[in-house]
Coordinates of C-alpha atoms in Angstrom, one line a residue:
M1 CA 54.2 -82.7 124.9
T2 CA 54.5 -85.2 122.0
I3 CA 51.4 -87.1 120.8
R4 CA 52.1 -90.8 120.5
K5 CA 48.7 -92.2 119.6
L6 CA 45.8 -90.2 118.2
L7 CA 42.1 -91.1 118.2
V8 CA 40.0 -89.5 115.4
A9 CA 36.5 -88.9 116.6
N10 CA 35.1 -88.9 113.1
R11 CA 34.7 -91.0 110.0
G12 CA 35.0 -91.1 106.2
E13 CA 37.3 -88.8 104.3
I14 CA 38.5 -86.6 107.1
A15 CA 39.5 -89.5 109.3
C16 CA 41.5 -91.1 106.4
R17 CA 43.1 -87.7 105.8
I18 CA 44.3 -87.3 109.4
F19 CA 45.6 -90.8 109.5
E20 CA 47.7 -90.0 106.5
T21 CA 49.6 -87.3 108.4
C22 CA 49.9 -89.5 111.5
R23 CA 51.6 -92.2 109.4
A24 CA 54.1 -89.7 108.1
L25 CA 54.9 -88.5 111.6
G26 CA 55.0 -92.0 113.2
I27 CA 51.9 -91.4 115.4
G28 CA 49.7 -94.4 116.2
T29 CA 46.1 -94.1 115.0
V30 CA 42.7 -95.2 116.5
A31 CA 39.5 -95.1 114.6
V32 CA 36.0 -95.2 116.0
Y33 CA 33.0 -96.6 114.2
S34 CA 29.3 -97.2 114.4
D35 CA 27.4 -100.2 113.3
A36 CA 27.0 -98.7 109.8
D37 CA 30.8 -98.2 109.4
A38 CA 32.1 -101.5 110.7
A39 CA 33.7 -102.3 107.3
A40 CA 34.5 -98.6 106.4
K41 CA 37.7 -97.4 104.8
H42 CA 38.7 -95.3 107.8
V43 CA 38.4 -98.4 110.0
R44 CA 40.7 -100.3 107.7
E45 CA 43.3 -97.6 107.5
A46 CA 43.7 -97.1 111.3
D47 CA 46.1 -99.1 113.4
E48 CA 43.2 -99.9 115.8
A49 CA 39.5 -99.4 115.7
V50 CA 36.9 -99.3 118.5
H51 CA 33.1 -99.7 118.1
I52 CA 31.1 -96.9 119.7
G53 CA 27.5 -97.6 119.0
P54 CA 24.6 -98.0 116.6
A55 CA 24.3 -96.2 113.2
P56 CA 22.5 -93.0 114.3
A57 CA 25.1 -90.3 114.9
A58 CA 23.4 -89.4 118.2
E59 CA 24.1 -92.9 119.5
S60 CA 27.7 -93.1 118.2
Y61 CA 29.7 -90.2 116.7
L62 CA 28.0 -87.6 118.9
K63 CA 28.3 -89.7 122.1
M64 CA 31.0 -88.0 124.0
D65 CA 31.4 -90.6 126.8
A66 CA 31.7 -93.5 124.3
I67 CA 34.5 -91.7 122.4
I68 CA 36.5 -90.8 125.5
A69 CA 36.1 -94.4 126.8
A70 CA 37.3 -95.6 123.4
A71 CA 40.4 -93.4 123.7
R72 CA 41.2 -94.8 127.2
F73 CA 40.6 -98.4 126.0
A74 CA 43.0 -98.0 123.1
G75 CA 45.6 -96.1 125.1
A76 CA 45.4 -92.9 123.0
D77 CA 46.7 -89.8 124.5
A78 CA 45.0 -87.3 122.1
I79 CA 41.7 -86.8 120.3
H80 CA 41.2 -85.1 116.9
P81 CA 37.5 -84.2 116.2
G82 CA 37.9 -83.7 112.4
Y83 CA 35.0 -81.5 111.2
G84 CA 31.3 -81.8 111.8
F85 CA 30.0 -84.0 114.7
L86 CA 31.7 -82.8 117.9
S87 CA 34.4 -80.6 116.3
E88 CA 32.9 -77.3 117.6
N89 CA 31.5 -78.7 120.8
A90 CA 33.1 -76.8 123.8
D91 CA 31.7 -79.3 126.3
F92 CA 33.4 -82.2 124.4
A93 CA 36.7 -80.2 124.3
E94 CA 36.5 -79.7 128.1
A95 CA 35.6 -83.4 128.7
V96 CA 38.6 -84.5 126.7
T97 CA 41.1 -82.4 128.6
K98 CA 39.5 -83.3 132.0
A99 CA 40.0 -87.0 131.0
G100 CA 43.7 -86.2 130.8
L101 CA 43.8 -86.3 127.0
I102 CA 45.2 -83.8 124.5
W103 CA 42.5 -81.9 122.6
V104 CA 43.5 -81.2 119.0
G105 CA 41.5 -78.0 118.6
P106 CA 41.1 -74.5 120.0
P107 CA 40.4 -73.8 123.7
P108 CA 36.8 -74.4 124.9
A109 CA 36.5 -70.7 125.7
A110 CA 37.3 -69.7 122.1
I111 CA 34.8 -72.3 120.7
R112 CA 32.1 -70.9 123.0
S113 CA 32.8 -67.3 122.1
M114 CA 32.6 -68.0 118.4
G115 CA 29.7 -70.5 118.6
P116 CA 26.6 -68.3 118.9
K117 CA 26.6 -66.1 115.8
D118 CA 25.3 -63.0 117.7
E119 CA 28.1 -63.2 120.3
A120 CA 30.7 -63.8 117.6
K121 CA 29.6 -60.6 115.8
R122 CA 29.7 -58.5 119.0
I123 CA 33.3 -59.7 119.5
A124 CA 34.1 -59.0 115.9
E125 CA 32.8 -55.5 116.1
A126 CA 34.8 -54.8 119.3
A127 CA 37.9 -56.1 117.4
G128 CA 37.3 -53.6 114.6
V129 CA 36.1 -56.2 112.1
P130 CA 33.3 -54.9 109.7
V131 CA 29.9 -56.5 110.4
L132 CA 26.6 -56.4 108.5
P133 CA 23.6 -54.5 109.9
G134 CA 21.2 -56.8 111.7
Y135 CA 19.5 -57.8 114.9
R136 CA 21.4 -59.9 117.4
G137 CA 19.4 -59.2 120.6
E138 CA 18.3 -61.6 123.4
A139 CA 14.6 -60.9 122.9
Q140 CA 13.1 -63.6 120.7
D141 CA 9.4 -62.7 120.8
A142 CA 7.6 -62.3 117.5
K143 CA 6.9 -58.6 118.1
T144 CA 10.5 -57.7 118.7
L145 CA 11.7 -59.7 115.7
T146 CA 9.1 -58.2 113.4
E147 CA 10.0 -54.6 114.4
A148 CA 13.7 -55.4 114.0
A149 CA 13.0 -56.8 110.5
K150 CA 11.2 -53.7 109.4
E151 CA 14.1 -51.5 110.6
I152 CA 16.7 -53.6 108.8
G153 CA 14.6 -53.8 105.6
F154 CA 13.8 -56.6 103.1
P155 CA 15.3 -58.8 101.8
L156 CA 16.9 -60.2 104.9
L157 CA 18.1 -63.5 106.3
I158 CA 16.9 -65.3 109.4
K159 CA 19.8 -67.3 110.9
A160 CA 19.9 -69.7 113.8
V161 CA 22.2 -68.3 116.5
A162 CA 23.7 -71.8 117.1
G163 CA 23.6 -72.6 113.4
G164 CA 26.1 -74.1 111.0
G165 CA 26.3 -76.1 107.8
G166 CA 23.7 -74.0 106.1
R167 CA 20.9 -75.1 108.5
G168 CA 18.5 -72.8 110.2
I169 CA 18.7 -70.1 107.5
R170 CA 15.7 -68.6 105.8
L171 CA 15.5 -65.9 103.1
V172 CA 12.6 -63.4 103.6
T173 CA 11.9 -61.1 100.6
K174 CA 8.8 -59.4 102.0
A175 CA 7.1 -58.7 105.3
A176 CA 4.2 -61.0 104.5
D177 CA 6.5 -64.0 104.6
L178 CA 8.3 -63.2 107.8
K179 CA 6.0 -65.1 110.3
A180 CA 6.0 -68.4 108.4
E181 CA 9.8 -68.2 107.7
L182 CA 10.5 -67.4 111.4
E183 CA 8.5 -70.4 112.5
S184 CA 10.3 -72.7 110.0
A185 CA 13.8 -71.4 111.0
V186 CA 13.1 -71.8 114.7
R187 CA 11.8 -75.4 114.2
E188 CA 14.8 -76.4 112.2
A189 CA 17.2 -74.7 114.7
E190 CA 15.6 -76.5 117.6
S191 CA 15.7 -79.8 115.7
S192 CA 19.3 -79.4 114.5
F193 CA 21.0 -77.6 117.4
G194 CA 18.7 -77.8 120.4
D195 CA 18.6 -74.0 120.3
G196 CA 15.7 -72.1 118.6
R197 CA 17.2 -68.6 118.9
V198 CA 17.6 -66.7 115.7
M199 CA 19.1 -63.5 114.5
L200 CA 18.3 -61.2 111.6
E201 CA 20.8 -59.9 109.0
K202 CA 20.6 -57.6 106.0
L203 CA 20.9 -59.6 102.8
V204 CA 23.7 -59.1 100.3
E205 CA 21.9 -60.0 97.1
Q206 CA 24.8 -61.2 95.0
P207 CA 27.1 -62.5 97.8
R208 CA 30.5 -64.0 97.5
H209 CA 31.9 -66.1 100.3
I210 CA 35.5 -65.6 101.1
E211 CA 37.2 -67.0 104.2
V212 CA 40.7 -66.7 105.8
Q213 CA 42.6 -69.6 107.2
V214 CA 44.1 -68.6 110.6
F215 CA 46.4 -70.5 113.0
G216 CA 47.3 -69.7 116.5
D217 CA 49.5 -71.3 119.2
S218 CA 49.8 -71.2 123.0
H219 CA 52.7 -68.8 122.7
G220 CA 50.6 -65.9 121.5
N221 CA 51.5 -66.3 117.8
V222 CA 48.7 -65.9 115.2
V223 CA 49.2 -66.1 111.4
H224 CA 47.0 -66.4 108.4
L225 CA 47.5 -68.8 105.4
Y226 CA 45.7 -66.5 102.9
E227 CA 42.1 -66.8 101.7
R228 CA 39.8 -69.2 100.0
D229 CA 36.8 -68.4 97.8
C230 CA 33.8 -70.7 98.6
S231 CA 31.1 -68.8 96.6
L232 CA 29.9 -71.8 94.5
Q233 CA 27.2 -73.1 96.9
R234 CA 24.0 -75.0 96.8
R235 CA 21.5 -74.3 99.6
R236 CA 24.3 -72.7 101.7
Q237 CA 26.4 -75.9 101.2
K238 CA 29.8 -75.4 99.6
V239 CA 30.3 -77.2 96.3
I240 CA 33.6 -76.0 94.8
E241 CA 36.2 -74.1 96.7
E242 CA 39.4 -72.4 95.6
A243 CA 42.5 -70.6 96.8
P244 CA 43.4 -67.8 96.5
A245 CA 40.2 -65.9 95.9
P246 CA 40.0 -64.7 92.2
G247 CA 40.2 -61.0 91.6
M248 CA 41.7 -60.3 95.1
P249 CA 43.6 -56.9 95.2
E250 CA 46.6 -56.9 97.5
D251 CA 45.2 -54.1 99.7
V252 CA 41.9 -56.0 100.2
R253 CA 43.8 -59.2 101.0
K254 CA 45.8 -57.3 103.6
A255 CA 42.7 -55.8 105.2
M256 CA 40.7 -59.0 105.2
T257 CA 43.5 -61.2 106.6
S258 CA 44.5 -58.6 109.2
A259 CA 40.8 -58.5 110.4
A260 CA 40.8 -62.3 110.6
V261 CA 44.0 -62.3 112.6
A262 CA 42.8 -59.5 114.9
L263 CA 39.6 -61.6 115.7
A264 CA 41.7 -64.7 116.4
K265 CA 43.9 -62.7 118.8
A266 CA 40.8 -61.2 120.5
V267 CA 39.7 -64.7 121.6
K268 CA 43.2 -66.0 122.3
Y269 CA 42.8 -68.6 119.5
E270 CA 44.9 -71.7 119.2
G271 CA 45.0 -74.2 116.4
A272 CA 43.2 -74.1 113.0
G273 CA 40.3 -71.8 112.5
T274 CA 38.5 -70.0 109.6
V275 CA 37.1 -66.5 109.6
E276 CA 34.4 -66.2 107.0
F277 CA 33.4 -63.0 105.3
I278 CA 30.3 -62.2 103.1
V279 CA 31.3 -60.1 100.1
D280 CA 29.3 -57.9 97.8
G281 CA 29.7 -59.8 94.5
S282 CA 28.0 -57.1 92.4
K283 CA 31.1 -54.9 92.7
P284 CA 34.9 -55.5 92.3
L285 CA 36.6 -56.4 95.6
S286 CA 37.4 -53.3 97.6
L287 CA 37.9 -52.3 101.2
D288 CA 34.2 -51.5 101.8
T289 CA 32.7 -54.7 100.2
F290 CA 33.3 -57.3 102.9
W291 CA 31.8 -58.1 106.3
F292 CA 32.3 -60.7 109.0
L293 CA 30.0 -63.7 108.7
E294 CA 31.2 -66.2 111.3
M295 CA 34.2 -68.1 112.6
N296 CA 34.6 -71.9 112.3
T297 CA 36.6 -73.2 115.2
R298 CA 37.9 -76.3 113.5
L299 CA 39.7 -77.7 110.4
Q300 CA 37.6 -76.9 107.3
V301 CA 36.5 -79.4 104.6
E302 CA 38.3 -77.2 102.0
H303 CA 41.6 -77.1 103.9
P304 CA 43.4 -79.0 101.0
V305 CA 43.4 -76.0 98.7
T306 CA 45.3 -74.0 101.3
E307 CA 47.7 -76.8 101.7
M308 CA 48.3 -76.9 97.9
I309 CA 49.1 -73.2 97.5
T310 CA 51.3 -73.0 100.7
G311 CA 52.9 -76.4 100.7
Q312 CA 52.0 -76.8 104.3
D313 CA 50.3 -79.8 106.1
L314 CA 47.6 -78.2 108.3
V315 CA 46.9 -81.4 110.2
E316 CA 50.6 -81.5 111.1
W317 CA 50.4 -77.9 112.3
Q318 CA 47.3 -78.9 114.4
L319 CA 49.2 -81.7 116.1
M320 CA 52.3 -79.5 116.8
V321 CA 50.2 -76.8 118.4
A322 CA 48.1 -79.3 120.4
G323 CA 51.4 -80.7 121.7
G324 CA 52.5 -77.2 122.9
E325 CA 54.9 -76.3 120.1
A326 CA 55.1 -72.9 118.4
L327 CA 53.9 -72.4 114.9
P328 CA 56.4 -73.6 112.4
L329 CA 56.5 -70.5 110.3
A330 CA 56.3 -66.7 110.8
Q331 CA 53.8 -64.8 108.6
K332 CA 56.5 -63.5 106.3
D333 CA 57.7 -67.0 105.6
I334 CA 54.4 -68.5 104.5
P335 CA 54.5 -68.9 100.7
L336 CA 51.7 -68.6 98.1
H337 CA 52.2 -70.6 94.9
G338 CA 49.7 -71.0 92.0
H339 CA 46.0 -71.8 92.3
A340 CA 44.1 -74.7 93.7
I341 CA 40.5 -75.8 93.3
E342 CA 38.6 -78.5 95.3
A343 CA 35.4 -80.3 94.2
R344 CA 33.3 -82.2 96.7
I345 CA 32.3 -85.6 95.3
C346 CA 28.9 -86.6 96.7
A347 CA 26.7 -89.7 96.4
E348 CA 23.7 -87.7 95.3
D349 CA 21.6 -87.2 92.1
P350 CA 21.5 -83.5 91.0
A351 CA 18.7 -84.3 88.5
Q352 CA 16.5 -85.5 91.4
D353 CA 16.9 -82.3 93.5
F354 CA 20.3 -83.7 94.8
R355 CA 18.6 -86.7 96.3
P356 CA 21.3 -88.5 98.4
G357 CA 21.9 -92.2 97.6
A358 CA 23.1 -95.1 99.7
G359 CA 24.3 -98.5 98.6
L360 CA 27.2 -100.6 97.4
I361 CA 29.9 -98.8 95.4
L362 CA 30.7 -101.0 92.4
E363 CA 33.4 -98.8 90.9
F364 CA 35.0 -95.6 92.3
G365 CA 38.0 -93.7 91.2
L366 CA 39.8 -92.0 88.4
I367 CA 39.7 -94.0 85.1
E368 CA 43.2 -92.7 84.1
P369 CA 46.3 -92.3 86.3
V370 CA 47.1 -88.7 87.3
D371 CA 50.2 -86.8 88.5
G372 CA 50.0 -86.6 92.3
E373 CA 51.7 -83.1 92.3
I374 CA 48.8 -81.7 90.2
V375 CA 45.8 -83.8 91.3
R376 CA 45.1 -84.8 94.9
W377 CA 42.4 -87.4 95.8
D378 CA 41.1 -87.4 99.4
A379 CA 38.5 -90.2 99.6
G380 CA 36.7 -91.9 102.4
F381 CA 35.4 -94.7 100.3
E382 CA 36.7 -97.2 97.7
T383 CA 35.3 -99.7 95.3
G384 CA 33.4 -102.4 97.3
D385 CA 32.5 -100.0 100.2
R386 CA 28.9 -99.4 101.1
V387 CA 27.7 -95.8 101.5
P388 CA 25.3 -95.7 104.5
G389 CA 22.3 -93.5 104.5
N390 CA 22.8 -92.2 108.0
Y391 CA 25.4 -89.5 107.3
D392 CA 26.4 -86.7 105.0
S393 CA 26.5 -87.6 101.3
M394 CA 30.1 -86.4 100.6
I395 CA 32.4 -89.3 100.0
A396 CA 35.5 -87.8 98.5
K397 CA 37.3 -84.6 97.4
L398 CA 39.1 -83.9 94.2
I399 CA 41.8 -81.2 94.4
V400 CA 43.8 -79.8 91.5
H401 CA 46.7 -77.4 91.6
Q402 CA 48.2 -75.4 88.7
G403 CA 50.2 -72.3 88.1
N404 CA 47.2 -70.1 87.5
R405 CA 43.4 -70.2 87.9
R406 CA 42.5 -70.9 84.2
A407 CA 44.9 -73.9 84.1
A408 CA 43.4 -75.2 87.4
C409 CA 39.9 -74.9 86.0
E410 CA 40.8 -76.8 82.9
Q411 CA 42.6 -79.5 85.0
L412 CA 39.5 -79.9 87.2
I413 CA 37.2 -80.3 84.2
E414 CA 39.5 -82.8 82.5
T415 CA 39.9 -84.9 85.7
L416 CA 36.2 -84.9 86.5
S417 CA 35.5 -86.4 83.1
H418 CA 37.7 -89.4 84.1
L419 CA 35.9 -89.9 87.4
Q420 CA 33.7 -93.0 87.7
L421 CA 31.3 -93.7 90.5
A422 CA 28.9 -96.6 89.9
G423 CA 26.4 -98.1 92.2
V424 CA 25.3 -94.9 93.9
P425 CA 24.4 -91.6 92.2
S426 CA 27.1 -89.0 91.6
N427 CA 27.4 -85.3 91.2
A428 CA 30.6 -85.4 89.1
G429 CA 28.9 -84.3 85.9
F430 CA 27.2 -81.5 87.7
L431 CA 30.5 -80.3 89.2
S432 CA 32.1 -80.4 85.7
R433 CA 29.3 -78.3 84.2
C434 CA 29.7 -75.8 87.0
A435 CA 33.5 -75.6 86.5
A436 CA 33.1 -75.3 82.7
S437 CA 30.5 -72.5 82.8
D438 CA 31.5 -69.0 81.6
D439 CA 30.4 -67.5 84.9
F440 CA 32.8 -69.7 86.9
L441 CA 35.7 -69.4 84.5
N442 CA 35.3 -65.6 84.6
H443 CA 34.7 -65.7 88.3
T444 CA 31.4 -63.8 88.1
H445 CA 29.4 -66.5 90.0
H446 CA 28.1 -65.9 93.5
V447 CA 26.4 -67.9 96.3
N448 CA 23.0 -67.9 94.6
W449 CA 24.3 -68.7 91.1
I450 CA 23.6 -72.4 91.1
A451 CA 20.0 -71.9 92.1
E452 CA 19.6 -69.4 89.2
Q453 CA 20.9 -71.9 86.6
G454 CA 18.4 -74.7 87.2
E455 CA 18.4 -77.7 84.9
A456 CA 21.3 -76.4 82.8
L457 CA 23.6 -77.6 85.6
T458 CA 21.7 -80.4 87.2
H459 CA 20.6 -82.5 84.2
P460 CA 23.1 -84.3 82.0
P461 CA 23.4 -83.3 78.4
S462 CA 21.2 -85.3 76.0
E463 CA 24.3 -86.6 74.3
H464 CA 25.5 -88.2 77.5
Q465 CA 22.1 -89.8 78.0
H466 CA 22.1 -91.1 74.4
A467 CA 25.5 -92.5 74.7
S468 CA 24.7 -94.2 78.0
V469 CA 21.4 -95.7 76.7
L470 CA 23.1 -96.9 73.5
A471 CA 26.0 -98.5 75.4
V472 CA 23.5 -100.6 77.4
A473 CA 21.5 -101.5 74.3
D474 CA 24.8 -102.6 72.7
V475 CA 25.6 -104.7 75.8
L476 CA 22.2 -106.4 75.6
L477 CA 22.4 -107.1 71.9
T478 CA 26.0 -108.2 71.5
G479 CA 27.0 -109.4 74.9
T480 CA 24.6 -112.4 75.1
G481 CA 25.9 -114.7 72.4
G482 CA 25.9 -117.8 74.5
A483 CA 26.2 -121.4 73.3
S484 CA 22.8 -121.6 71.7
P485 CA 21.3 -119.7 68.7
W486 CA 18.3 -119.0 70.9
D487 CA 20.5 -116.6 73.0
I488 CA 21.1 -114.3 70.0
R489 CA 18.9 -111.2 70.2
D490 CA 18.7 -110.2 66.6
G491 CA 15.0 -110.5 66.1
W492 CA 15.5 -113.5 63.7
R493 CA 12.6 -114.4 61.5
S494 CA 12.6 -116.9 58.6
N495 CA 13.5 -115.2 55.3
A496 CA 13.8 -111.8 57.0
A497 CA 16.8 -109.5 57.7
P498 CA 18.0 -109.4 61.3
V499 CA 16.9 -106.5 63.4
R500 CA 18.9 -105.3 66.4
K501 CA 16.5 -103.8 69.0
A502 CA 16.4 -103.6 72.7
M503 CA 14.0 -101.9 75.1
V504 CA 15.8 -99.7 77.7
A505 CA 14.7 -96.9 80.0
V506 CA 16.1 -93.8 81.7
G507 CA 13.9 -92.6 84.4
A508 CA 10.2 -93.0 83.4
D509 CA 10.9 -93.2 79.7
A510 CA 11.2 -96.5 77.9
D511 CA 11.7 -97.2 74.2
W512 CA 12.9 -99.7 71.7
L513 CA 16.3 -98.7 70.4
D514 CA 18.5 -99.8 67.5
P515 CA 22.1 -98.8 68.1
D516 CA 22.8 -98.8 64.4
D517 CA 20.4 -95.9 63.9
F518 CA 22.4 -93.5 66.0
D519 CA 25.5 -91.6 65.2
L520 CA 26.9 -89.7 68.2
D521 CA 29.1 -86.7 68.1
A522 CA 32.7 -87.7 67.9
E523 CA 33.5 -85.5 70.9
T524 CA 31.1 -87.5 73.2
P525 CA 33.2 -89.4 75.7
M526 CA 33.2 -93.2 75.6
P527 CA 30.7 -94.6 78.2
V528 CA 31.8 -97.0 81.0
V529 CA 29.1 -99.6 81.7
T530 CA 28.8 -101.3 85.1
D531 CA 26.1 -104.0 85.9
L532 CA 24.1 -103.2 89.0
S533 CA 21.6 -106.0 88.7
P534 CA 20.3 -108.1 85.8
R535 CA 18.0 -105.2 84.7
R536 CA 19.9 -102.1 85.9
Y537 CA 23.1 -100.6 84.6
A538 CA 25.2 -97.6 85.8
V539 CA 26.8 -95.9 82.8
T540 CA 29.4 -93.1 83.2
T541 CA 29.8 -90.7 80.3
G542 CA 31.9 -87.5 80.8
G543 CA 31.4 -87.6 84.5
D544 CA 27.7 -88.2 84.4
T545 CA 26.5 -91.5 85.8
V546 CA 23.1 -92.4 84.3
L547 CA 20.9 -95.3 85.6
V548 CA 19.7 -97.3 82.6
E549 CA 17.1 -100.0 83.2
V550 CA 15.5 -102.8 81.1
P551 CA 11.8 -102.5 81.8
D552 CA 10.0 -105.1 83.8
F553 CA 6.3 -104.6 82.9
D554 CA 5.0 -106.8 85.7
A555 CA 6.9 -104.7 88.2
D556 CA 5.7 -101.5 86.6
A557 CA 2.0 -102.6 86.9
E558 CA 2.6 -103.3 90.6
A559 CA 4.2 -99.9 91.1
L560 CA 1.2 -98.2 89.7
A561 CA -0.9 -99.7 92.4
G562 CA 1.3 -97.9 94.9
G563 CA -0.4 -94.6 94.3
D564 CA -2.2 -95.2 97.5
M565 CA 1.0 -94.8 99.6
V566 CA 3.3 -92.0 100.7
K567 CA 6.7 -93.5 101.2
A568 CA 10.0 -92.1 102.6
P569 CA 12.0 -91.2 99.4
M570 CA 15.3 -91.6 101.3
P571 CA 16.6 -92.5 104.7
G572 CA 16.0 -89.7 107.2
K573 CA 14.1 -88.5 110.2
V574 CA 10.3 -87.7 110.3
L575 CA 9.8 -84.2 111.5
S576 CA 6.1 -84.0 111.4
I577 CA 2.9 -85.8 110.2
S578 CA 0.1 -83.4 109.3
V579 CA -2.8 -85.8 108.7
K580 CA -4.7 -88.4 110.7
A581 CA -6.7 -91.4 109.7
G582 CA -10.0 -90.4 108.1
A583 CA -8.7 -87.0 106.9
E584 CA -9.5 -85.9 103.4
V585 CA -6.6 -84.8 101.3
K586 CA -6.1 -83.3 97.8
R587 CA -3.3 -84.3 95.4
G588 CA -0.2 -82.3 96.3
D589 CA -1.2 -81.6 100.0
T590 CA 1.7 -81.9 102.4
V591 CA 1.1 -84.9 104.6
A592 CA 4.5 -85.3 106.2
V593 CA 7.9 -83.5 106.5
M594 CA 11.2 -85.3 106.7
E595 CA 14.8 -84.2 107.3
A596 CA 17.5 -85.9 105.4
M597 CA 21.1 -84.8 104.6
K598 CA 20.6 -81.4 106.4
M599 CA 17.5 -80.5 104.4
E600 CA 13.7 -80.6 105.0
H601 CA 11.6 -82.5 102.4
A602 CA 7.8 -82.1 102.2
L603 CA 6.0 -85.3 101.2
T604 CA 2.7 -84.9 99.4
A605 CA -0.5 -86.8 98.7
P606 CA -0.3 -88.7 95.4
R607 CA -4.0 -88.1 94.6
D608 CA -7.3 -86.9 96.1
G609 CA -8.5 -89.3 98.7
V610 CA -9.0 -90.3 102.3
V611 CA -6.3 -91.3 104.8
E612 CA -6.7 -94.9 105.9
T613 CA -3.6 -95.3 108.2
V614 CA -0.7 -93.3 109.4
S615 CA 2.4 -95.4 110.0
G616 CA 5.0 -92.6 110.4
K617 CA 5.7 -90.9 113.7
A618 CA 7.5 -87.6 114.3
G619 CA 11.0 -88.0 115.7
T620 CA 11.6 -91.5 114.3
Q621 CA 14.2 -92.5 111.8
V622 CA 12.9 -94.2 108.6
A623 CA 14.5 -96.1 105.8
E624 CA 14.0 -95.5 102.1
G625 CA 10.6 -96.9 101.0
D626 CA 9.0 -97.0 104.5
I627 CA 5.3 -96.3 104.2
L628 CA 4.4 -93.2 106.2
V629 CA 0.8 -92.6 105.1
Q630 CA -1.7 -94.9 103.3
L631 CA -4.8 -93.8 101.5
V632 CA -8.1 -95.7 101.2
A633 CA -7.8 -97.8 98.1
E634 CA -9.9 -96.7 95.1

């Protein structure tokens, strides 16, 4: 059954990636888009595009009927869900096939069996796959969970049964914290997945995350395409992934991949899937240091590293299997060449607790040309595109491939230093510092490593900030010659020497600078300056994008008066408001909780005072800067 026209029920980078394979195979493409994505790159790259609803995902990309109607309208005969959104929704898979369309994904029964984490682990145990000790029972009352936790022992993890993407997970180090963490996990699970059930699991304190790419077809064939190491994570979100896993002995690889294949066969798996394992990173890899974590019944974000080391197009494999064909290669014929590493490029500010950013991209891409055989660039955005605040902050992926791991690390660091992203915040410098660290180069990092490093990774080196500030000062002082002598900013006074000074600011700090007084290290990369507005500049130095401003003292004075307000720091959803008008609050008291980019954010009172009005409402979407709580003015 040949696919002629494919609708991709997704957006951004993954939609563009799937369209690329379709073009190579001569398959027609259909994009879907929300109001926020009307001018998006994935819409431009498709042969056709169909509008499916407003910006909120619940009213567009998660609206099953609208997507199936779009496929019918465009004459598509197949739907690919990408990753995220509806990709692991068994009801959607069933609805697609009932509509007479080809579902590019595993059978609904396989999705259902691997969806709830407790059921998936029961199936894994039955298939002979090693599983961590824990509680996966149906009883969810506080007494049962508390007794189970004591039996398992602390530290332990609370995990949402229907969870994914790092949400619904809480670490509990002592019994006294169990009650509060359970309530928080259940609340997030209900909000994110509509299912508040949780399970408990013994914590591996220095965990590595290693996963196996599996593929099955409708003819009973199941193979693996080796493993990936995804241990570099932030708040359970993957940051840098690589293949194969460093330090992997052949006997452990055989045992892990065989377990993954056995699990896939147990659920009659078809299409692309990933079996994830938690590994004890405090010891060398061995046969007794890995346990089943979960199975992702879709194409993974990090699939390009597998494609680079095997030379295979996994999207093409998906389309072949969905069309009823057998897998193109037997296990013995799947090659493994070199080492590949992927870095997720996100519009977020690591120095501001990874605060996501939305806005117009003024410059985006690699400053210098690269060899396509060594460096791969999978992007969902280009210069001139606008990043909406409604979805995940990942906007591109940078993938490098070399003959060995050390060379791949060096290639990644070098390429990241040539990445420019201006107009929205960027994590490129953060990624470069992670890749250049001794722990990553020696592969001694683990899932919790980033959290342990703190500002050493998240804050740009002072040399990068200095270079950025001086670059803007130089622009201010030398780039305004104009036609009149009054335009020259040299501090001219009669019978006095010229003085080159400009006031610039990074964050809350402002100072007068004379560029001639500074002598930067010769190794500091040359900054790239982009105007954002008459008083704001984005400066990229060695992968770090720094926002440099020319102070406006009238605006600063107005901002100080805003100490009476609690505003939404970013676009997101209000989860709760904990105060009412007339309530007394102390500085630092939590007055509201928001969810944005898969994380909860507590908003606190800016000072002691009395609440005058509450504008925010639980369950509503808010924009950055919306006032949620107002205090009585002093």
